[in-house]
Amino acid sequence: MKKPFVTKEQIEEIAKTYPTPFYVYDEKGIRENARKLKNAFSWNKGFREYFAVKATPNPFIMKILQSEGCGFDCSSLTELMLSDDVGAKQHDIMFSSNATPDADFRKAYELGAIINLDDFTHIDVLDKLTGIPETICCRYNPGGEFKTDGSPNVMDTPKDAKYGFTHDQIIEGYRILKEKGAKKFGMHAFLASNTLTNDYYPTLAGILFRTAVEIKEKTGVQLSFINLSGGVGIPYKPDQPANDIEIIGEKVREQYEKILVPAGMGDVAIFTELGRFMLAPYGLLIAKAIREKHIYKEYIGLDACAANLMRPAIYGAYHHITVLGKEDAACDHKYDVTGGLCENNDKFAVDRMLPKIDIGDYVAIHDAGAHGFSMGYNYNGKLRSAELLLRADGSVKLIRRAETPDDYFRTFDVFNGNYEL
Ligand SMILES: *Cc1c(COP(=O)(O)O)cnc(C)c1O
């Protein structure tokens, strides 16, 4: 059973100040989970999580993670600026981007971030733009098909992914980077998303560790860190078993001791770049049932829409829904729960069995804390919602105000209302 971290009474109180829809994040949950991750990898001296900023780009959320020891993984100029704003310094930032604009490379270099090159040709690009920094990372794409060792249910096709260096390119890449004066090297790979198996990281680690040994043998470059990136998933459906981060950490350690330690590489730091695992369960999208409709199917219309949370519309992703105050009621009504966009895919749930929903009921849409607000947009002139933080002491803090129509018109402000052609 999925239970929201807020009650109907709390939401009724909050909604007096901040009207729905809004996002609310659970500080306590975020902190406890971050500590669990850190603990699972505490066997590795240099371990660090670089939170994937794109999942939840809010400076207050970033501050929480920063105080738990996390760095930040950025993929764009503005994410770099956010990290700078919260006081992240130098190697507190990893910059993993692709099709990278010059300005983004320059900013990353200027901040002293660890730059993770997405492609062989970027070596030259960066060299000409800023020079090669002393610490540099390369993103690896082993090609072929990826399958986890233990459980057969995670498969992906790196050969069809746009990211990373090929095997031969990465070996040549380290050789060239060393020639150009780089002193500290890292390797990064992201081969499968939202995995629900304790075998994803260990399998990936095995591939990267063996490649690291090969790189050392062929080029003399000894990697300082290996970044397992993101991809550890969360159970969006209530009947799915969650990953066990402690087991994952332990299984990565086994690979480390089997492959890296015997090769004299027992000082390689392990980095992670998790987004979803760090935040998704600790964010709810709270909306109100504002309309009902009885045609060929039964519909409930919310005051939130796909512009607030796009995953169901674009991926058909399941997000669990709790009708607040009806947690224990029988799920004996079948609904399509929709937003108001003029798009028929604007449905948070299709044929979902839920308790009877009355107009005015608040619903909590679960697991929206990552890739939720951040993927929001303004289609149909819809405005982005507020983000709130539920503090450990039960108080609520506004961490982003809701957009107003003024925000929507902001990019026309240079015309001062004069739209004469
Ligand atoms: C998106 C992304 C992540 C985070 O992925 P999750 O699935 O949220 O863990 C990490 N690293 C890079 C480079 C990414 O693009």
Tab-separated table of C-alpha atoms and ligand atoms in Angstrom:
chain	number	residue	atom	x	y	z
A	1	MET	CA	0.000	0.000	0.000
A	2	LYS	CA	1.251	3.420	-0.887
A	3	LYS	CA	0.486	6.008	1.756
A	4	PRO	CA	0.933	9.713	1.153
A	5	PHE	CA	3.127	11.571	3.651
A	6	VAL	CA	0.380	14.140	4.176
A	7	THR	CA	-3.174	13.875	5.464
A	8	LYS	CA	-6.365	15.451	4.209
A	9	GLU	CA	-6.393	17.747	7.244
A	10	GLN	CA	-2.851	18.960	6.518
A	11	ILE	CA	-3.696	19.649	2.886
A	12	GLU	CA	-6.904	21.494	3.780
A	13	GLU	CA	-4.847	23.713	6.062
A	14	ILE	CA	-2.092	24.265	3.478
A	15	ALA	CA	-4.620	24.978	0.704
A	16	LYS	CA	-5.918	27.977	2.657
A	17	THR	CA	-2.613	29.705	1.894
A	18	TYR	CA	-1.507	27.926	-1.269
A	19	PRO	CA	-4.322	26.935	-3.600
A	20	THR	CA	-4.063	23.673	-5.523
A	21	PRO	CA	-2.486	22.393	-7.590
A	22	PHE	CA	0.902	22.323	-5.895
A	23	TYR	CA	3.847	20.053	-5.335
A	24	VAL	CA	4.822	19.154	-1.807
A	25	TYR	CA	8.117	17.503	-0.847
A	26	ASP	CA	8.955	15.570	2.297
A	27	GLU	CA	12.214	16.811	3.832
A	28	LYS	CA	12.437	13.987	6.328
A	29	GLY	CA	12.001	11.317	3.643
A	30	ILE	CA	14.577	12.959	1.392
A	31	ARG	CA	17.167	13.130	4.172
A	32	GLU	CA	16.626	9.582	5.425
A	33	ASN	CA	16.906	8.172	1.927
A	34	ALA	CA	20.053	10.175	1.139
A	35	ARG	CA	21.633	8.795	4.331
A	36	LYS	CA	20.694	5.246	3.366
A	37	LEU	CA	22.422	5.656	0.018
A	38	LYS	CA	25.529	7.108	1.615
A	39	ASN	CA	25.602	4.321	4.124
A	40	ALA	CA	25.218	1.638	1.438
A	41	PHE	CA	28.393	2.867	-0.252
A	42	SER	CA	30.309	3.835	2.880
A	43	TRP	CA	32.769	0.993	2.141
A	44	ASN	CA	34.129	3.183	-0.667
A	45	LYS	CA	36.288	6.002	0.618
A	46	GLY	CA	35.616	8.491	-2.131
A	47	PHE	CA	31.930	7.733	-2.598
A	48	ARG	CA	29.712	10.625	-3.540
A	49	GLU	CA	26.209	11.096	-4.893
A	50	TYR	CA	25.886	13.895	-7.438
A	51	PHE	CA	22.162	14.587	-7.447
A	52	ALA	CA	20.804	14.843	-11.011
A	53	VAL	CA	19.549	18.418	-10.867
A	54	LYS	CA	17.250	17.977	-13.855
A	55	ALA	CA	15.028	15.688	-11.763
A	56	THR	CA	14.068	18.443	-9.283
A	57	PRO	CA	15.813	21.730	-10.038
A	58	ASN	CA	14.876	23.627	-6.906
A	59	PRO	CA	17.586	25.361	-4.852
A	60	PHE	CA	15.930	24.461	-1.523
A	61	ILE	CA	15.809	20.778	-2.423
A	62	MET	CA	19.413	21.082	-3.574
A	63	LYS	CA	20.366	22.664	-0.237
A	64	ILE	CA	18.871	19.725	1.631
A	65	LEU	CA	20.876	17.263	-0.451
A	66	GLN	CA	23.989	19.397	-0.189
A	67	SER	CA	23.750	19.280	3.590
A	68	GLU	CA	23.613	15.479	3.285
A	69	GLY	CA	26.930	15.594	1.423
A	70	CYS	CA	25.680	15.399	-2.157
A	71	GLY	CA	27.178	17.180	-5.123
A	72	PHE	CA	25.229	18.062	-8.254
A	73	ASP	CA	25.049	16.601	-11.715
A	74	CYS	CA	24.191	19.302	-14.223
A	75	SER	CA	23.347	19.068	-17.894
A	76	SER	CA	22.883	22.689	-18.922
A	77	LEU	CA	23.994	26.258	-18.342
A	78	THR	CA	21.071	27.087	-16.058
A	79	GLU	CA	21.539	23.958	-13.970
A	80	LEU	CA	25.182	24.970	-13.563
A	81	MET	CA	24.010	28.425	-12.447
A	82	LEU	CA	21.613	26.838	-9.938
A	83	SER	CA	24.423	24.766	-8.461
A	84	ASP	CA	26.625	27.849	-8.287
A	85	ASP	CA	23.789	29.729	-6.566
A	86	VAL	CA	23.497	27.151	-3.798
A	87	GLY	CA	27.224	27.372	-3.212
A	88	ALA	CA	28.444	24.211	-4.919
A	89	LYS	CA	32.140	24.574	-5.659
A	90	GLN	CA	34.447	23.034	-8.245
A	91	HIS	CA	34.283	19.277	-7.972
A	92	ASP	CA	30.942	19.475	-6.138
A	93	ILE	CA	29.588	19.681	-9.669
A	94	MET	CA	29.641	17.088	-12.438
A	95	PHE	CA	28.699	18.365	-15.855
A	96	SER	CA	27.179	15.600	-18.012
A	97	SER	CA	25.638	17.032	-21.102
A	98	ASN	CA	25.370	16.144	-24.761
A	99	ALA	CA	25.305	18.212	-27.947
A	100	THR	CA	26.843	20.721	-25.577
A	101	PRO	CA	26.780	24.411	-26.526
A	102	ASP	CA	30.038	26.381	-26.191
A	103	ALA	CA	28.583	28.605	-23.485
A	104	ASP	CA	27.751	25.590	-21.325
A	105	PHE	CA	31.261	24.168	-21.642
A	106	ARG	CA	32.693	27.585	-20.762
A	107	LYS	CA	30.490	27.892	-17.679
A	108	ALA	CA	31.360	24.397	-16.494
A	109	TYR	CA	35.053	25.135	-16.961
A	110	GLU	CA	34.785	28.500	-15.233
A	111	LEU	CA	33.086	26.868	-12.223
A	112	GLY	CA	35.758	24.183	-12.115
A	113	ALA	CA	33.128	21.454	-12.493
A	114	ILE	CA	34.136	17.945	-13.459
A	115	ILE	CA	33.350	17.868	-17.149
A	116	ASN	CA	32.033	14.559	-18.433
A	117	LEU	CA	32.650	14.483	-22.178
A	118	ASP	CA	29.836	12.879	-24.140
A	119	ASP	CA	31.821	12.331	-27.310
A	120	PHE	CA	35.274	11.780	-28.739
A	121	THR	CA	35.006	14.929	-30.876
A	122	HIS	CA	34.300	16.985	-27.744
A	123	ILE	CA	37.914	16.525	-26.662
A	124	ASP	CA	38.975	18.838	-29.456
A	125	VAL	CA	36.034	21.165	-28.961
A	126	LEU	CA	36.813	21.636	-25.285
A	127	ASP	CA	40.552	21.907	-25.909
A	128	LYS	CA	39.979	24.784	-28.328
A	129	LEU	CA	37.370	26.494	-26.129
A	130	THR	CA	38.954	26.402	-22.699
A	131	GLY	CA	41.775	23.891	-22.735
A	132	ILE	CA	41.523	20.470	-21.146
A	133	PRO	CA	41.083	20.718	-17.370
A	134	GLU	CA	43.271	18.671	-15.062
A	135	THR	CA	40.343	16.472	-14.081
A	136	ILE	CA	38.249	15.054	-16.889
A	137	CYS	CA	35.641	12.352	-17.355
A	138	CYS	CA	34.444	10.395	-20.391
A	139	ARG	CA	31.022	8.872	-20.896
A	140	TYR	CA	31.125	5.280	-22.088
A	141	ASN	CA	28.660	3.560	-24.403
A	142	PRO	CA	29.560	-0.141	-24.686
A	143	GLY	CA	27.104	-0.613	-27.589
A	144	GLY	CA	25.162	-3.823	-28.152
A	145	GLU	CA	22.404	-4.880	-25.814
A	146	PHE	CA	22.512	-4.389	-22.065
A	147	LYS	CA	21.092	-7.058	-19.830
A	148	THR	CA	21.429	-7.337	-16.077
A	149	ASP	CA	23.184	-10.428	-14.729
A	150	GLY	CA	20.781	-11.486	-12.038
A	151	SER	CA	17.300	-10.558	-13.145
A	152	PRO	CA	16.301	-10.801	-16.793
A	153	ASN	CA	13.809	-7.950	-16.676
A	154	VAL	CA	16.135	-5.066	-17.356
A	155	MET	CA	17.232	-4.718	-20.930
A	156	ASP	CA	18.268	-1.787	-22.982
A	157	THR	CA	20.044	-1.114	-26.224
A	158	PRO	CA	23.065	1.110	-25.701
A	159	LYS	CA	23.881	0.743	-29.416
A	160	ASP	CA	20.786	2.817	-30.200
A	161	ALA	CA	21.489	5.444	-27.540
A	162	LYS	CA	22.972	8.787	-28.571
A	163	TYR	CA	25.298	9.026	-25.588
A	164	GLY	CA	28.917	8.315	-24.994
A	165	PHE	CA	32.152	7.113	-26.586
A	166	THR	CA	32.457	3.681	-28.206
A	167	HIS	CA	34.849	1.183	-26.677
A	168	ASP	CA	37.724	2.002	-29.043
A	169	GLN	CA	37.051	5.728	-28.858
A	170	ILE	CA	37.216	5.823	-25.087
A	171	ILE	CA	40.578	4.069	-24.965
A	172	GLU	CA	41.963	6.424	-27.584
A	173	GLY	CA	40.236	9.288	-25.777
A	174	TYR	CA	42.084	8.731	-22.498
A	175	ARG	CA	45.365	8.464	-24.408
A	176	ILE	CA	44.776	11.836	-26.050
A	177	LEU	CA	43.518	13.503	-22.864
A	178	LYS	CA	46.641	12.371	-21.070
A	179	GLU	CA	48.808	13.784	-23.848
A	180	LYS	CA	46.927	17.061	-23.550
A	181	GLY	CA	47.840	17.280	-19.889
A	182	ALA	CA	44.878	15.828	-17.998
A	183	LYS	CA	45.951	14.389	-14.650
A	184	LYS	CA	42.848	12.854	-13.081
A	185	PHE	CA	40.398	10.740	-15.010
A	186	GLY	CA	36.907	9.424	-14.559
A	187	MET	CA	34.517	7.223	-16.482
A	188	HIS	CA	30.733	7.438	-16.582
A	189	ALA	CA	27.916	5.380	-18.090
A	190	PHE	CA	24.139	5.360	-17.933
A	191	LEU	CA	22.720	2.277	-19.634
A	192	ALA	CA	19.189	1.737	-18.319
A	193	SER	CA	16.551	3.939	-16.747
A	194	ASN	CA	14.210	3.369	-13.788
A	195	THR	CA	15.510	-0.134	-13.143
A	196	LEU	CA	13.687	-2.199	-10.558
A	197	THR	CA	16.322	-4.766	-9.753
A	198	ASN	CA	19.211	-4.821	-7.358
A	199	ASP	CA	21.385	-6.031	-10.248
A	200	TYR	CA	21.520	-2.926	-12.443
A	201	TYR	CA	24.347	-1.086	-10.669
A	202	PRO	CA	26.343	-4.260	-9.976
A	203	THR	CA	26.119	-5.348	-13.628
A	204	LEU	CA	27.042	-1.880	-14.840
A	205	ALA	CA	29.871	-1.723	-12.301
A	206	GLY	CA	31.224	-5.024	-13.633
A	207	ILE	CA	31.333	-3.645	-17.180
A	208	LEU	CA	32.939	-0.357	-16.127
A	209	PHE	CA	35.450	-1.939	-13.748
A	210	ARG	CA	36.654	-4.383	-16.414
A	211	THR	CA	36.921	-1.532	-18.903
A	212	ALA	CA	38.863	0.513	-16.338
A	213	VAL	CA	41.393	-2.307	-15.984
A	214	GLU	CA	41.693	-2.531	-19.760
A	215	ILE	CA	42.223	1.235	-19.997
A	216	LYS	CA	45.007	1.021	-17.443
A	217	GLU	CA	46.690	-1.826	-19.315
A	218	LYS	CA	46.412	-0.194	-22.728
A	219	THR	CA	47.066	3.477	-21.915
A	220	GLY	CA	48.607	3.634	-18.478
A	221	VAL	CA	45.726	5.868	-17.396
A	222	GLN	CA	44.538	4.931	-13.934
A	223	LEU	CA	41.007	6.138	-13.331
A	224	SER	CA	40.344	8.097	-10.131
A	225	PHE	CA	36.589	7.721	-10.167
A	226	ILE	CA	33.851	5.721	-11.826
A	227	ASN	CA	30.396	7.268	-12.051
A	228	LEU	CA	27.529	4.783	-12.151
A	229	SER	CA	25.202	7.665	-12.979
A	230	GLY	CA	21.415	7.371	-12.574
A	231	GLY	CA	18.946	4.645	-13.348
A	232	VAL	CA	18.145	3.050	-10.007
A	233	GLY	CA	14.374	3.120	-10.084
A	234	ILE	CA	11.458	3.270	-7.710
A	235	PRO	CA	8.253	1.208	-7.606
A	236	TYR	CA	5.574	3.456	-9.079
A	237	LYS	CA	2.991	0.696	-8.705
A	238	PRO	CA	1.975	-0.411	-5.224
A	239	ASP	CA	2.602	-4.104	-5.941
A	240	GLN	CA	6.141	-3.630	-7.245
A	241	PRO	CA	8.999	-4.482	-4.888
A	242	ALA	CA	11.392	-1.626	-4.188
A	243	ASN	CA	15.126	-1.780	-4.781
A	244	ASP	CA	17.228	-2.407	-1.715
A	245	ILE	CA	20.027	0.134	-1.821
A	246	GLU	CA	21.989	-1.711	0.840
A	247	ILE	CA	22.080	-4.869	-1.278
A	248	ILE	CA	22.969	-2.793	-4.338
A	249	GLY	CA	25.900	-1.190	-2.501
A	250	GLU	CA	27.061	-4.576	-1.276
A	251	LYS	CA	26.913	-6.139	-4.738
A	252	VAL	CA	28.866	-3.244	-6.244
A	253	ARG	CA	31.473	-3.822	-3.529
A	254	GLU	CA	31.753	-7.491	-4.568
A	255	GLN	CA	32.510	-6.428	-8.156
A	256	TYR	CA	34.971	-3.827	-6.881
A	257	GLU	CA	36.876	-6.372	-4.820
A	258	LYS	CA	36.776	-8.961	-7.573
A	259	ILE	CA	37.900	-6.722	-10.451
A	260	LEU	CA	39.485	-3.444	-9.318
A	261	VAL	CA	41.306	-4.429	-6.141
A	262	PRO	CA	43.345	-7.251	-7.746
A	263	ALA	CA	44.312	-4.842	-10.555
A	264	GLY	CA	45.804	-2.446	-8.006
A	265	MET	CA	42.894	-0.056	-8.386
A	266	GLY	CA	41.509	-0.223	-4.875
A	267	ASP	CA	41.424	3.542	-4.506
A	268	VAL	CA	38.946	4.309	-7.278
A	269	ALA	CA	36.078	6.458	-5.976
A	270	ILE	CA	32.520	5.488	-6.835
A	271	PHE	CA	30.134	8.250	-7.809
A	272	THR	CA	26.406	8.040	-8.419
A	273	GLU	CA	24.148	10.534	-10.135
A	274	LEU	CA	20.705	9.503	-9.020
A	275	GLY	CA	17.679	11.684	-9.559
A	276	ARG	CA	14.555	9.569	-9.395
A	277	PHE	CA	15.760	7.409	-6.523
A	278	MET	CA	16.643	10.494	-4.476
A	279	LEU	CA	13.422	12.423	-4.926
A	280	ALA	CA	10.550	10.711	-6.721
A	281	PRO	CA	8.858	9.083	-3.697
A	282	TYR	CA	9.238	12.248	-1.636
A	283	GLY	CA	7.180	14.522	-3.848
A	284	LEU	CA	3.408	14.572	-4.311
A	285	LEU	CA	1.366	16.549	-6.787
A	286	ILE	CA	-1.711	17.660	-4.881
A	287	ALA	CA	-4.764	18.533	-6.948
A	288	LYS	CA	-8.454	19.051	-6.412
A	289	ALA	CA	-11.320	17.312	-8.165
A	290	ILE	CA	-13.137	20.222	-9.787
A	291	ARG	CA	-15.379	18.578	-12.408
A	292	GLU	CA	-17.052	15.271	-13.125
A	293	LYS	CA	-18.360	13.867	-16.365
A	294	HIS	CA	-20.478	10.876	-17.191
A	295	ILE	CA	-20.374	9.878	-20.849
A	296	TYR	CA	-19.156	6.574	-22.277
A	297	LYS	CA	-16.796	6.474	-19.325
A	298	GLU	CA	-16.678	8.134	-15.926
A	299	TYR	CA	-14.321	11.101	-15.676
A	300	ILE	CA	-12.975	13.208	-12.868
A	301	GLY	CA	-11.399	16.499	-13.913
A	302	LEU	CA	-8.599	17.909	-11.752
A	303	ASP	CA	-7.214	21.403	-11.443
A	304	ALA	CA	-3.795	19.939	-12.370
A	305	CYS	CA	-2.976	18.715	-15.854
A	306	ALA	CA	-0.177	17.153	-17.891
A	307	ALA	CA	1.539	20.545	-17.953
A	308	ASN	CA	2.172	19.970	-14.229
A	309	LEU	CA	3.140	16.303	-14.535
A	310	MET	CA	3.753	15.002	-17.999
A	311	ARG	CA	4.925	11.430	-17.382
A	312	PRO	CA	1.507	9.733	-17.686
A	313	ALA	CA	0.759	11.611	-20.925
A	314	ILE	CA	4.066	10.996	-22.684
A	315	TYR	CA	5.157	7.615	-21.300
A	316	GLY	CA	1.827	6.186	-20.213
A	317	ALA	CA	3.559	6.103	-16.836
A	318	TYR	CA	1.640	4.849	-13.823
A	319	HIS	CA	1.379	7.239	-10.899
A	320	HIS	CA	-0.531	6.005	-7.911
A	321	ILE	CA	-3.415	8.205	-6.759
A	322	THR	CA	-4.760	8.528	-3.241
A	323	VAL	CA	-8.024	10.336	-2.586
A	324	LEU	CA	-7.183	12.140	0.636
A	325	GLY	CA	-9.438	11.276	3.529
A	326	LYS	CA	-10.584	8.145	1.707
A	327	GLU	CA	-7.412	6.109	2.235
A	328	ASP	CA	-9.352	3.199	3.674
A	329	ALA	CA	-12.449	3.412	1.495
A	330	ALA	CA	-13.207	0.653	-1.002
A	331	CYS	CA	-11.873	1.237	-4.531
A	332	ASP	CA	-15.190	0.449	-6.165
A	333	HIS	CA	-15.397	3.202	-8.795
A	334	LYS	CA	-13.643	3.147	-12.148
A	335	TYR	CA	-12.422	6.521	-13.378
A	336	ASP	CA	-10.333	8.262	-15.936
A	337	VAL	CA	-8.691	11.032	-13.931
A	338	THR	CA	-7.917	13.905	-16.276
A	339	GLY	CA	-6.453	17.350	-16.536
A	340	GLY	CA	-7.956	20.089	-18.623
A	341	LEU	CA	-5.548	20.239	-21.576
A	342	CYS	CA	-7.052	20.047	-25.041
A	343	GLU	CA	-5.201	16.782	-25.566
A	344	ASN	CA	-6.822	13.432	-25.044
A	345	ASN	CA	-3.649	12.010	-23.487
A	346	ASP	CA	-4.005	14.433	-20.581
A	347	LYS	CA	-5.015	11.681	-18.173
A	348	PHE	CA	-3.325	10.964	-14.865
A	349	ALA	CA	-5.067	7.597	-14.728
A	350	VAL	CA	-7.141	5.484	-17.104
A	351	ASP	CA	-9.690	2.937	-15.883
A	352	ARG	CA	-8.347	3.332	-12.354
A	353	MET	CA	-10.307	1.785	-9.496
A	354	LEU	CA	-10.647	4.429	-6.790
A	355	PRO	CA	-13.020	5.325	-3.988
A	356	LYS	CA	-15.984	7.439	-5.052
A	357	ILE	CA	-14.624	10.916	-5.746
A	358	ASP	CA	-16.671	13.955	-4.849
A	359	ILE	CA	-16.121	17.432	-6.205
A	360	GLY	CA	-13.768	19.229	-3.857
A	361	ASP	CA	-11.854	16.105	-2.871
A	362	TYR	CA	-8.099	16.459	-2.803
A	363	VAL	CA	-6.040	13.821	-4.544
A	364	ALA	CA	-2.378	13.044	-4.018
A	365	ILE	CA	-0.531	11.901	-7.127
A	366	HIS	CA	2.395	9.875	-5.867
A	367	ASP	CA	6.059	9.608	-6.811
A	368	ALA	CA	6.084	12.958	-8.542
A	369	GLY	CA	9.161	14.304	-6.747
A	370	ALA	CA	11.526	13.673	-9.665
A	371	HIS	CA	10.968	14.374	-13.352
A	372	GLY	CA	7.641	15.872	-12.262
A	373	PHE	CA	7.554	19.628	-11.814
A	374	SER	CA	10.780	19.852	-13.797
A	375	MET	CA	9.189	18.502	-16.968
A	376	GLY	CA	6.347	20.998	-16.683
A	377	TYR	CA	5.458	23.346	-19.498
A	378	ASN	CA	3.006	26.071	-20.437
A	379	TYR	CA	0.896	24.445	-23.143
A	380	ASN	CA	-2.679	25.741	-23.333
A	381	GLY	CA	-1.466	28.714	-21.323
A	382	LYS	CA	-1.371	26.577	-18.201
A	383	LEU	CA	0.803	27.972	-15.442
A	384	ARG	CA	3.376	26.147	-13.369
A	385	SER	CA	2.326	25.398	-9.815
A	386	ALA	CA	3.947	26.263	-6.517
A	387	GLU	CA	6.399	23.908	-4.793
A	388	LEU	CA	6.173	23.463	-1.034
A	389	LEU	CA	8.417	21.765	1.451
A	390	LEU	CA	7.012	19.823	4.379
A	391	ARG	CA	9.683	20.315	7.026
A	392	ALA	CA	10.658	17.650	9.498
A	393	ASP	CA	8.783	19.596	12.235
A	394	GLY	CA	5.540	19.478	10.248
A	395	SER	CA	5.643	23.102	9.124
A	396	VAL	CA	5.328	24.036	5.469
A	397	LYS	CA	7.667	26.301	3.547
A	398	LEU	CA	7.044	27.785	0.134
A	399	ILE	CA	10.063	26.907	-2.030
A	400	ARG	CA	8.743	28.202	-5.353
A	401	ARG	CA	5.743	30.397	-5.910
A	402	ALA	CA	3.137	29.521	-8.502
A	403	GLU	CA	3.402	31.232	-11.869
A	404	THR	CA	1.033	34.077	-12.585
A	405	PRO	CA	-0.204	35.306	-15.956
A	406	ASP	CA	2.535	37.963	-15.742
A	407	ASP	CA	5.121	35.186	-15.908
A	408	TYR	CA	3.402	33.797	-18.976
A	409	PHE	CA	3.556	37.169	-20.728
A	410	ARG	CA	7.069	37.914	-19.554
A	411	THR	CA	8.794	37.071	-22.831
A	412	PHE	CA	6.622	39.645	-24.613
A	413	ASP	CA	7.470	42.399	-22.138
A	414	VAL	CA	9.927	44.006	-24.557
A	415	PHE	CA	6.931	44.968	-26.743
A	416	ASN	CA	5.056	46.850	-24.000
A	417	GLY	CA	1.736	45.553	-25.318
A	418	ASN	CA	2.409	46.917	-28.783
A	419	TYR	CA	1.833	44.035	-31.171
A	420	GLU	CA	1.555	46.127	-34.362
A	421	LEU	CA	3.067	44.149	-37.258
B	1	LIG	C1	18.749	11.902	-16.086
B	1	LIG	C2	20.142	11.637	-15.697
B	1	LIG	C3	20.439	11.140	-14.424
B	1	LIG	C4	19.397	10.779	-13.409
B	1	LIG	O1	18.617	9.735	-13.843
B	1	LIG	P1	17.551	9.056	-12.837
B	1	LIG	O2	16.876	8.058	-13.713
B	1	LIG	O3	16.659	10.145	-12.413
B	1	LIG	O4	18.311	8.458	-11.746
B	1	LIG	C5	21.772	10.972	-14.112
B	1	LIG	N1	22.760	11.268	-14.979
B	1	LIG	C6	22.508	11.743	-16.218
B	1	LIG	C7	23.638	12.065	-17.116
B	1	LIG	C8	21.195	11.933	-16.623
B	1	LIG	O5	20.942	12.389	-17.856
